[in-house]
mmCIF file of C-alpha atoms and ligand atoms in Angstrom:
data_model
loop_
_atom_site.group_PDB
_atom_site.id
_atom_site.type_symbol
_atom_site.label_atom_id
_atom_site.label_comp_id
_atom_site.label_asym_id
_atom_site.label_seq_id
_atom_site.Cartn_x
_atom_site.Cartn_y
_atom_site.Cartn_z
ATOM 1 C CA UNK F 15 22.256 -4.891 15.730
ATOM 2 C CA UNK F 16 19.158 -4.021 17.740
ATOM 3 C CA UNK F 17 16.789 -1.559 16.190
ATOM 4 C CA UNK F 18 15.239 1.373 18.015
ATOM 5 C CA UNK F 19 12.043 -0.591 18.552
ATOM 6 C CA UNK F 20 13.855 -3.843 19.366
ATOM 7 C CA UNK F 21 13.043 -5.650 16.100
ATOM 8 C CA UNK F 22 15.405 -7.974 14.263
ATOM 9 C CA UNK F 23 16.628 -6.792 10.877
ATOM 10 C CA UNK F 24 14.192 -9.048 9.015
ATOM 11 C CA UNK F 25 11.237 -8.457 11.320
ATOM 12 C CA UNK F 26 8.063 -6.634 10.314
ATOM 13 C CA UNK F 27 6.234 -4.313 12.670
ATOM 14 C CA UNK F 28 3.009 -5.712 14.164
ATOM 15 C CA UNK F 29 0.339 -5.730 11.463
ATOM 16 C CA UNK F 30 -3.428 -6.069 11.938
ATOM 17 C CA UNK F 31 -5.848 -6.171 9.013
ATOM 18 C CA UNK F 32 -9.622 -6.152 8.969
ATOM 19 C CA UNK F 33 -11.843 -6.573 5.909
ATOM 20 C CA UNK F 34 -15.266 -4.967 5.404
ATOM 21 C CA UNK F 35 -15.182 -2.193 7.985
ATOM 22 C CA UNK F 36 -17.132 0.574 6.195
ATOM 23 C CA UNK F 37 -20.825 0.105 5.533
ATOM 24 C CA UNK F 38 -21.221 2.653 2.741
ATOM 25 C CA UNK F 39 -18.302 1.710 0.519
ATOM 26 C CA UNK F 40 -18.664 -1.220 -1.911
ATOM 27 C CA UNK F 41 -15.559 -2.734 -0.331
ATOM 28 C CA UNK F 42 -13.296 -1.673 2.508
ATOM 29 C CA UNK F 43 -10.453 -2.598 4.814
ATOM 30 C CA UNK F 44 -8.546 -1.213 7.771
ATOM 31 C CA UNK F 45 -4.885 -1.785 8.480
ATOM 32 C CA UNK F 46 -2.722 -1.045 11.488
ATOM 33 C CA UNK F 47 0.885 -1.473 10.554
ATOM 34 C CA UNK F 48 3.077 -0.458 13.477
ATOM 35 C CA UNK F 49 1.812 3.029 14.210
ATOM 36 C CA UNK F 50 0.248 3.490 10.778
ATOM 37 C CA UNK F 51 -3.550 3.493 10.801
ATOM 38 C CA UNK F 52 -5.162 3.453 7.369
ATOM 39 C CA UNK F 53 -8.616 2.910 5.855
ATOM 40 C CA UNK F 54 -9.189 1.870 2.254
ATOM 41 C CA UNK F 55 -12.556 2.136 0.525
ATOM 42 C CA UNK F 56 -13.535 0.947 -2.957
ATOM 43 C CA UNK F 57 -16.405 2.278 -5.066
ATOM 44 C CA UNK F 58 -17.511 0.700 -8.272
ATOM 45 C CA UNK F 59 -17.471 -0.449 -10.947
ATOM 46 C CA UNK F 60 -19.548 2.693 -11.575
ATOM 47 C CA UNK F 61 -20.141 5.427 -14.124
ATOM 48 C CA UNK F 62 -16.996 7.272 -15.276
ATOM 49 C CA UNK F 63 -16.831 10.901 -14.233
ATOM 50 C CA UNK F 64 -15.549 12.897 -16.077
ATOM 51 C CA UNK F 65 -16.815 10.930 -19.046
ATOM 52 C CA UNK F 66 -13.842 11.549 -21.358
ATOM 53 C CA UNK F 67 -11.765 9.235 -19.114
ATOM 54 C CA UNK F 68 -13.961 6.264 -20.094
ATOM 55 C CA UNK F 69 -12.266 3.446 -22.046
ATOM 56 C CA UNK F 70 -14.234 1.070 -24.215
ATOM 57 C CA UNK F 71 -11.882 -1.864 -23.578
ATOM 58 C CA UNK F 72 -11.503 -1.696 -19.787
ATOM 59 C CA UNK F 73 -12.418 0.035 -16.559
ATOM 60 C CA UNK F 74 -10.701 3.243 -15.591
ATOM 61 C CA UNK F 75 -8.927 2.821 -12.235
ATOM 62 C CA UNK F 76 -8.326 5.755 -9.938
ATOM 63 C CA UNK F 77 -6.604 5.650 -6.551
ATOM 64 C CA UNK F 78 -6.611 8.636 -4.277
ATOM 65 C CA UNK F 79 -4.243 8.712 -1.303
ATOM 66 C CA UNK F 80 -4.785 11.287 1.407
ATOM 67 C CA UNK F 81 -3.563 12.035 4.887
ATOM 68 C CA UNK F 82 -5.600 13.686 7.599
ATOM 69 C CA UNK F 83 -4.066 16.823 9.136
ATOM 70 C CA UNK F 84 -3.601 14.948 12.426
ATOM 71 C CA UNK F 85 -1.916 11.920 10.842
ATOM 72 C CA UNK F 86 1.572 13.411 11.015
ATOM 73 C CA UNK F 87 3.654 15.140 13.685
ATOM 74 C CA UNK F 88 3.442 18.566 12.116
ATOM 75 C CA UNK F 89 -0.202 19.283 11.205
ATOM 76 C CA UNK F 90 -0.633 18.676 7.487
ATOM 77 C CA UNK F 91 -2.620 21.144 5.420
ATOM 78 C CA UNK F 92 -5.770 19.351 4.257
ATOM 79 C CA UNK F 93 -6.110 18.549 0.580
ATOM 80 C CA UNK F 94 -3.865 17.086 -2.089
ATOM 81 C CA UNK F 95 -0.175 17.887 -2.386
ATOM 82 C CA UNK F 96 2.591 16.658 -4.700
ATOM 83 C CA UNK F 97 3.444 13.710 -2.485
ATOM 84 C CA UNK F 98 -0.126 12.432 -2.185
ATOM 85 C CA UNK F 99 -0.684 12.783 -5.938
ATOM 86 C CA UNK F 100 2.489 10.790 -6.574
ATOM 87 C CA UNK F 101 1.499 8.062 -4.108
ATOM 88 C CA UNK F 102 -1.987 7.888 -5.680
ATOM 89 C CA UNK F 103 -0.356 7.406 -9.058
ATOM 90 C CA UNK F 104 2.107 4.688 -8.042
ATOM 91 C CA UNK F 105 -0.656 2.938 -6.099
ATOM 92 C CA UNK F 106 -2.806 2.872 -9.237
ATOM 93 C CA UNK F 107 0.140 1.339 -11.096
ATOM 94 C CA UNK F 108 0.715 -1.226 -8.340
ATOM 95 C CA UNK F 109 -2.915 -2.375 -8.253
ATOM 96 C CA UNK F 110 -3.989 -2.165 -11.918
ATOM 97 C CA UNK F 111 -2.250 -5.393 -13.044
ATOM 98 C CA UNK F 112 -4.099 -7.302 -10.305
ATOM 99 C CA UNK F 113 -7.588 -6.284 -11.426
ATOM 100 C CA UNK F 114 -9.529 -7.758 -14.357
ATOM 101 C CA UNK F 115 -10.203 -4.242 -15.646
ATOM 102 C CA UNK F 116 -11.128 -5.639 -19.061
ATOM 103 C CA UNK F 117 -14.290 -7.101 -17.486
ATOM 104 C CA UNK F 118 -15.706 -3.614 -16.957
ATOM 105 C CA UNK F 119 -15.371 -1.430 -20.073
ATOM 106 C CA UNK F 120 -16.827 2.086 -19.883
ATOM 107 C CA UNK F 121 -16.849 2.072 -16.112
ATOM 108 C CA UNK F 122 -14.681 3.246 -13.268
ATOM 109 C CA UNK F 123 -13.268 1.729 -10.100
ATOM 110 C CA UNK F 124 -12.297 4.239 -7.445
ATOM 111 C CA UNK F 125 -10.045 3.436 -4.509
ATOM 112 C CA UNK F 126 -9.706 5.848 -1.620
ATOM 113 C CA UNK F 127 -6.849 5.415 0.835
ATOM 114 C CA UNK F 128 -7.121 7.547 3.941
ATOM 115 C CA UNK F 129 -4.235 7.744 6.367
ATOM 116 C CA UNK F 130 -5.400 8.477 9.904
ATOM 117 C CA UNK F 131 -1.963 8.083 11.460
ATOM 118 C CA UNK F 132 1.340 7.876 9.598
ATOM 119 C CA UNK F 133 4.610 6.368 10.749
ATOM 120 C CA UNK F 134 6.541 5.566 7.538
ATOM 121 C CA UNK F 135 5.618 2.905 5.039
ATOM 122 C CA UNK F 136 2.138 4.262 4.379
ATOM 123 C CA UNK F 137 2.194 3.599 0.622
ATOM 124 C CA UNK F 138 2.903 -0.111 1.220
ATOM 125 C CA UNK F 139 0.298 -0.345 3.977
ATOM 126 C CA UNK F 140 -2.199 1.531 1.772
ATOM 127 C CA UNK F 141 -1.649 -0.775 -1.223
ATOM 128 C CA UNK F 142 -2.025 -3.821 1.037
ATOM 129 C CA UNK F 143 -5.291 -2.513 2.525
ATOM 130 C CA UNK F 144 -6.648 -1.394 -0.865
ATOM 131 C CA UNK F 145 -6.142 -4.936 -2.198
ATOM 132 C CA UNK F 146 -8.317 -6.300 0.613
ATOM 133 C CA UNK F 147 -10.947 -3.636 -0.086
ATOM 134 C CA UNK F 148 -11.009 -4.642 -3.778
ATOM 135 C CA UNK F 149 -11.618 -8.274 -2.853
ATOM 136 C CA UNK F 150 -14.294 -7.147 -0.379
ATOM 137 C CA UNK F 151 -15.980 -5.201 -3.202
ATOM 138 C CA UNK F 152 -16.205 -8.461 -5.159
ATOM 139 C CA UNK F 153 -13.998 -7.201 -7.965
ATOM 140 C CA UNK F 154 -12.331 -10.097 -9.813
ATOM 141 C CA UNK F 155 -8.587 -10.191 -9.237
ATOM 142 C CA UNK F 156 -5.649 -12.075 -10.749
ATOM 143 C CA UNK F 157 -4.082 -12.306 -7.291
ATOM 144 C CA UNK F 158 -3.384 -10.221 -4.199
ATOM 145 C CA UNK F 159 -0.963 -7.311 -4.171
ATOM 146 C CA UNK F 160 1.211 -7.403 -1.062
ATOM 147 C CA UNK F 161 3.605 -4.572 -0.289
ATOM 148 C CA UNK F 162 6.488 -3.977 2.067
ATOM 149 C CA UNK F 163 9.628 -1.830 2.171
ATOM 150 C CA UNK F 164 13.225 -2.482 3.147
ATOM 151 C CA UNK F 165 15.990 0.048 3.549
ATOM 152 C CA UNK F 166 19.289 1.094 5.020
ATOM 153 C CA UNK F 167 19.663 2.518 8.515
ATOM 154 C CA UNK F 168 22.974 2.983 10.349
ATOM 155 C CA UNK F 169 24.738 1.165 7.511
ATOM 156 C CA UNK F 170 22.548 -1.921 8.046
ATOM 157 C CA UNK F 171 19.938 -3.318 5.655
ATOM 158 C CA UNK F 172 16.645 -3.740 7.509
ATOM 159 C CA UNK F 173 13.027 -4.640 6.772
ATOM 160 C CA UNK F 174 10.119 -2.231 7.198
ATOM 161 C CA UNK F 175 11.509 1.070 8.482
ATOM 162 C CA UNK F 176 9.469 2.880 11.135
ATOM 163 C CA UNK F 177 9.393 6.681 11.189
ATOM 164 C CA UNK F 178 12.307 7.025 13.596
ATOM 165 C CA UNK F 179 14.427 4.852 11.305
ATOM 166 C CA UNK F 180 13.122 6.640 8.216
ATOM 167 C CA UNK F 181 14.329 9.950 9.673
ATOM 168 C CA UNK F 182 17.863 8.606 10.099
ATOM 169 C CA UNK F 183 17.587 6.283 7.110
ATOM 170 C CA UNK F 184 20.056 6.273 4.245
ATOM 171 C CA UNK F 185 17.714 4.559 1.782
ATOM 172 C CA UNK F 186 14.290 2.989 1.431
ATOM 173 C CA UNK F 187 12.853 0.627 -1.183
ATOM 174 C CA UNK F 188 9.085 0.087 -1.208
ATOM 175 C CA UNK F 189 8.085 -3.021 -3.125
ATOM 176 C CA UNK F 190 4.754 -4.573 -4.135
ATOM 177 C CA UNK F 191 4.267 -8.077 -5.522
ATOM 178 C CA UNK F 192 1.258 -9.580 -7.260
ATOM 179 C CA UNK F 193 0.699 -13.150 -6.029
ATOM 180 C CA UNK F 194 0.240 -16.006 -8.531
ATOM 181 C CA UNK F 195 2.119 -14.228 -11.336
ATOM 182 C CA UNK F 196 4.774 -13.073 -8.820
ATOM 183 C CA UNK F 197 5.146 -9.859 -10.800
ATOM 184 C CA UNK F 198 6.633 -6.810 -9.138
ATOM 185 C CA UNK F 199 4.085 -4.013 -9.550
ATOM 186 C CA UNK F 200 5.835 -1.325 -7.500
ATOM 187 C CA UNK F 201 9.516 -0.701 -7.000
ATOM 188 C CA UNK F 202 10.841 2.655 -5.862
ATOM 189 C CA UNK F 203 13.979 3.779 -4.126
ATOM 190 C CA UNK F 204 15.130 6.898 -2.442
ATOM 191 C CA UNK F 205 18.617 7.313 -1.014
ATOM 192 C CA UNK F 206 21.874 5.623 -1.903
ATOM 193 C CA UNK F 207 22.919 1.966 -1.685
ATOM 194 C CA UNK F 208 25.539 -0.232 -3.282
ATOM 195 C CA UNK F 209 24.511 -2.934 -5.724
ATOM 196 C CA UNK F 210 24.942 -5.609 -3.029
ATOM 197 C CA UNK F 211 22.906 -3.634 -0.562
ATOM 198 C CA UNK F 212 20.074 -3.207 -3.059
ATOM 199 C CA UNK F 213 20.124 -6.967 -3.631
ATOM 200 C CA UNK F 214 19.990 -7.653 0.098
ATOM 201 C CA UNK F 215 17.209 -5.104 0.651
ATOM 202 C CA UNK F 216 15.164 -6.568 -2.206
ATOM 203 C CA UNK F 217 15.583 -10.047 -0.727
ATOM 204 C CA UNK F 218 14.270 -8.818 2.622
ATOM 205 C CA UNK F 219 11.400 -6.892 1.028
ATOM 206 C CA UNK F 220 10.347 -9.941 -1.031
ATOM 207 C CA UNK F 221 10.209 -12.064 2.143
ATOM 208 C CA UNK F 222 8.291 -9.235 3.838
ATOM 209 C CA UNK F 223 5.730 -9.202 1.005
ATOM 210 C CA UNK F 224 5.265 -12.965 1.433
ATOM 211 C CA UNK F 225 4.462 -12.506 5.136
ATOM 212 C CA UNK F 226 2.075 -9.676 4.259
ATOM 213 C CA UNK F 227 0.368 -11.976 1.730
ATOM 214 C CA UNK F 228 -0.215 -14.597 4.449
ATOM 215 C CA UNK F 229 -1.731 -11.954 6.710
ATOM 216 C CA UNK F 230 -4.008 -10.765 3.881
ATOM 217 C CA UNK F 231 -5.188 -14.337 3.303
ATOM 218 C CA UNK F 232 -5.829 -14.742 7.040
ATOM 219 C CA UNK F 233 -7.822 -11.489 7.151
ATOM 220 C CA UNK F 234 -9.927 -12.624 4.163
ATOM 221 C CA UNK F 235 -10.521 -16.040 5.751
ATOM 222 C CA UNK F 236 -11.603 -14.361 8.989
ATOM 223 C CA UNK F 237 -14.160 -12.348 7.039
ATOM 224 C CA UNK F 238 -15.348 -14.901 4.502
ATOM 225 C CA UNK F 239 -14.256 -18.299 5.849
ATOM 226 C CA UNK F 240 -12.085 -20.761 3.888
HETATM 227 O O1 CDP K 17 4.741 6.698 4.059
HETATM 228 P P1 CDP K 17 5.761 6.328 3.023
HETATM 229 O O2 CDP K 17 7.017 5.763 3.648
HETATM 230 O O3 CDP K 17 5.211 5.463 1.952
HETATM 231 O O4 CDP K 17 6.132 7.689 2.268
HETATM 232 P P2 CDP K 17 7.294 8.776 2.519
HETATM 233 O O5 CDP K 17 6.990 9.892 1.567
HETATM 234 O O6 CDP K 17 8.622 8.118 2.467
HETATM 235 O O7 CDP K 17 6.983 9.322 3.963
HETATM 236 C C1 CDP K 17 7.536 8.729 5.112
HETATM 237 C C2 CDP K 17 6.787 9.204 6.331
HETATM 238 O O8 CDP K 17 6.992 10.590 6.537
HETATM 239 C C3 CDP K 17 5.276 9.079 6.288
HETATM 240 O O9 CDP K 17 4.803 7.771 6.480
HETATM 241 C C4 CDP K 17 4.888 9.990 7.407
HETATM 242 O O10 CDP K 17 5.015 9.333 8.665
HETATM 243 C C5 CDP K 17 5.946 11.102 7.314
HETATM 244 N N1 CDP K 17 5.386 12.322 6.697
HETATM 245 C C6 CDP K 17 5.200 13.440 7.509
HETATM 246 O O11 CDP K 17 5.534 13.391 8.684
HETATM 247 N N2 CDP K 17 4.633 14.586 6.981
HETATM 248 C C7 CDP K 17 4.238 14.636 5.685
HETATM 249 N N3 CDP K 17 3.670 15.748 5.185
HETATM 250 C C8 CDP K 17 4.421 13.516 4.861
HETATM 251 C C9 CDP K 17 5.009 12.374 5.396
#
């Protein structure tokens, strides 16, 4: 099967990552993943606001995902909506196990993910960029979180759906893996697949995450050397 953009079923879109792109954030990264263009900025560890969210045994982690009005085909109303709140929440869950939050009690780490252009797979691209921004901020990590989705299009299981495929798609499974421990920190699915198809899609997504991990390491080496 050839895909609409000519990729093989196990082929990722072109991905470019750059670490340390924003001067005023404590850590930052930019990712171009196919036609997705996303910035991630990290602030902290800093004072917790509002204060009642402070924990005396670890840092409070907050991820905010937002899309610019011009990031999607039909102009998006600025400001949070249900989808962006949900993505912020699952992103927090995907990244929290990677961070040594216990090192920073009574403080807060804030991650902002801003989508400039969206073309499906933004939560995975955002998580991948946010991980680089955390490292850039000098926050101690257990490993890197690498994310990638696989899904079902035209009755075929394929890696990394682009928007055109997402529109026709029958299912999509975003996945995030924490390196070193190899724990899965995000697993979602929308659509319908058989048990075998889920297994095949997970296999593809795991391989995709491994390639993403290599690219993250390369981006960090480019910034900081070996
Ligand atoms: O981006 P991701 O695949 O993680 O999330 P999704 O909720 O499955 O959205 C898939 C795609 O739909 C996004 O990446 C955008 O390209 C598009 N979208 C849109 O066109 N308008 C919106 N208001 C939200 C998403």
